[in-house]
XYZ file of C-alpha atoms in Angstrom:
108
model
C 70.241 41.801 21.655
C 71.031 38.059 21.393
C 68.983 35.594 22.205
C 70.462 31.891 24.006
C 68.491 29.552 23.174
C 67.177 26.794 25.864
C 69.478 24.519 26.290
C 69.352 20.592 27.018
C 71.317 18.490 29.294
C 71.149 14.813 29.326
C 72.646 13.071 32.033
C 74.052 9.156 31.843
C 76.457 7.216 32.864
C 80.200 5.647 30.323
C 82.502 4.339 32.155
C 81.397 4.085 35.719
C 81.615 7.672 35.553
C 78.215 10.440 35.042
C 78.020 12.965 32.166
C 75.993 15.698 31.902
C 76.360 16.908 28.644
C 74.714 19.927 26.974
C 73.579 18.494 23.550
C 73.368 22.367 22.045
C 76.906 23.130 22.716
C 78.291 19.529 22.770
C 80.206 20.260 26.328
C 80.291 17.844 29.018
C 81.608 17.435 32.642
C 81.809 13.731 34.466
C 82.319 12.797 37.494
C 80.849 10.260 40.648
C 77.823 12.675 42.062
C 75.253 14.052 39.523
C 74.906 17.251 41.622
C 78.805 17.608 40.852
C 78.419 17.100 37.155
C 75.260 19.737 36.656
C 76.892 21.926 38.450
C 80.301 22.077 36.917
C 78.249 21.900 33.373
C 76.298 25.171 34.050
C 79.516 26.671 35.864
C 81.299 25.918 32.116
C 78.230 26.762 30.355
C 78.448 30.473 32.056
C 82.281 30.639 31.936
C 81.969 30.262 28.083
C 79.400 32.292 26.976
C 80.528 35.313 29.434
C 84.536 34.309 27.675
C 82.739 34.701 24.194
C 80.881 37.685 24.469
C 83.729 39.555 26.139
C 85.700 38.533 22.789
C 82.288 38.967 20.924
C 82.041 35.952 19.562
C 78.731 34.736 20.753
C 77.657 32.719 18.277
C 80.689 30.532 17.540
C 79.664 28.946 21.167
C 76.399 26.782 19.275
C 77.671 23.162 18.008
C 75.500 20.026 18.257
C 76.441 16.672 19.524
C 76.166 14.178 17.143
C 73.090 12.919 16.239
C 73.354 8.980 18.649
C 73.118 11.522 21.699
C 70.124 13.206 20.440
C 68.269 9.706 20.188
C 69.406 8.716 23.752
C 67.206 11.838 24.430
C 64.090 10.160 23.294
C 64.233 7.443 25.616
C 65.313 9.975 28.839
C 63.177 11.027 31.553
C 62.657 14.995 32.337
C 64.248 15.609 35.886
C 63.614 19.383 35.759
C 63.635 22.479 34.053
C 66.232 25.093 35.643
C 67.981 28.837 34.969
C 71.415 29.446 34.581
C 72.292 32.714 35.751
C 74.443 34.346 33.503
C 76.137 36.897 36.177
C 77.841 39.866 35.423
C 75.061 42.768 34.561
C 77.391 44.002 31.902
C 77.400 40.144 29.714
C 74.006 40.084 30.991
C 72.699 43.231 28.858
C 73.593 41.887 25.666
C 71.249 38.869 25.910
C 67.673 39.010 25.733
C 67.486 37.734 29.190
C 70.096 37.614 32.253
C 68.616 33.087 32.057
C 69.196 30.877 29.953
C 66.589 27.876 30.172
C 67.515 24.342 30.838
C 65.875 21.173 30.302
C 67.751 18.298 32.387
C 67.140 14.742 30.823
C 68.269 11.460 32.872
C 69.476 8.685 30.815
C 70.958 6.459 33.364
């Protein structure tokens, strides 16, 4: 079985617009609302790792942001630690867990 790591999502604001980005994966969503950007993050976040294990490719899904977003991190508050559900028992089984952990960082 495979195991997802915990992932981190730092939220902050370029261009009048919010980010959440997931610094494991280097995704992000933006928008006005920061419930809107979480959620369409984890909503991606599940859409590609259910994609990539239906095409078993799993592992190709891991690429870090570059390094400046990593040391906004250090100065960002905690919000909360979460779950994404991953759905679907049948992508679920192959994981260690049917969760992936999140830490959620604020940087605004």
């Amino acid at each position: 079985m495979t195991v997802i790591p915990p992932l981190t999502v730092l939220v902050y604001m370029k261009d009048s617009q919010l980010v959440a980005h997931c610094l494991e994966m280097d995704f992000c969503t933006s928008g006005r609302s920061r419930d809107r950007v979480v959620t369409s993050l984890y909503n991606l976040i599940r859409t590609r790792i259910q994609s990539a294990v239906a095409k078993n490719g799993q592992f190709n899904l891991f690429r870090q942001a570059p390094l400046h977003y990593w040391k906004r991190l250090e100065q960002a508050e905690l919000i909360k630690g979460c779950q994404i559900d991953l759905g679907r028992e049948a992508v679920a089984t192959k994981f260690h867990s049917q969760k992936i952990d999140v830490r959620e960082f604020d940087c605004c």
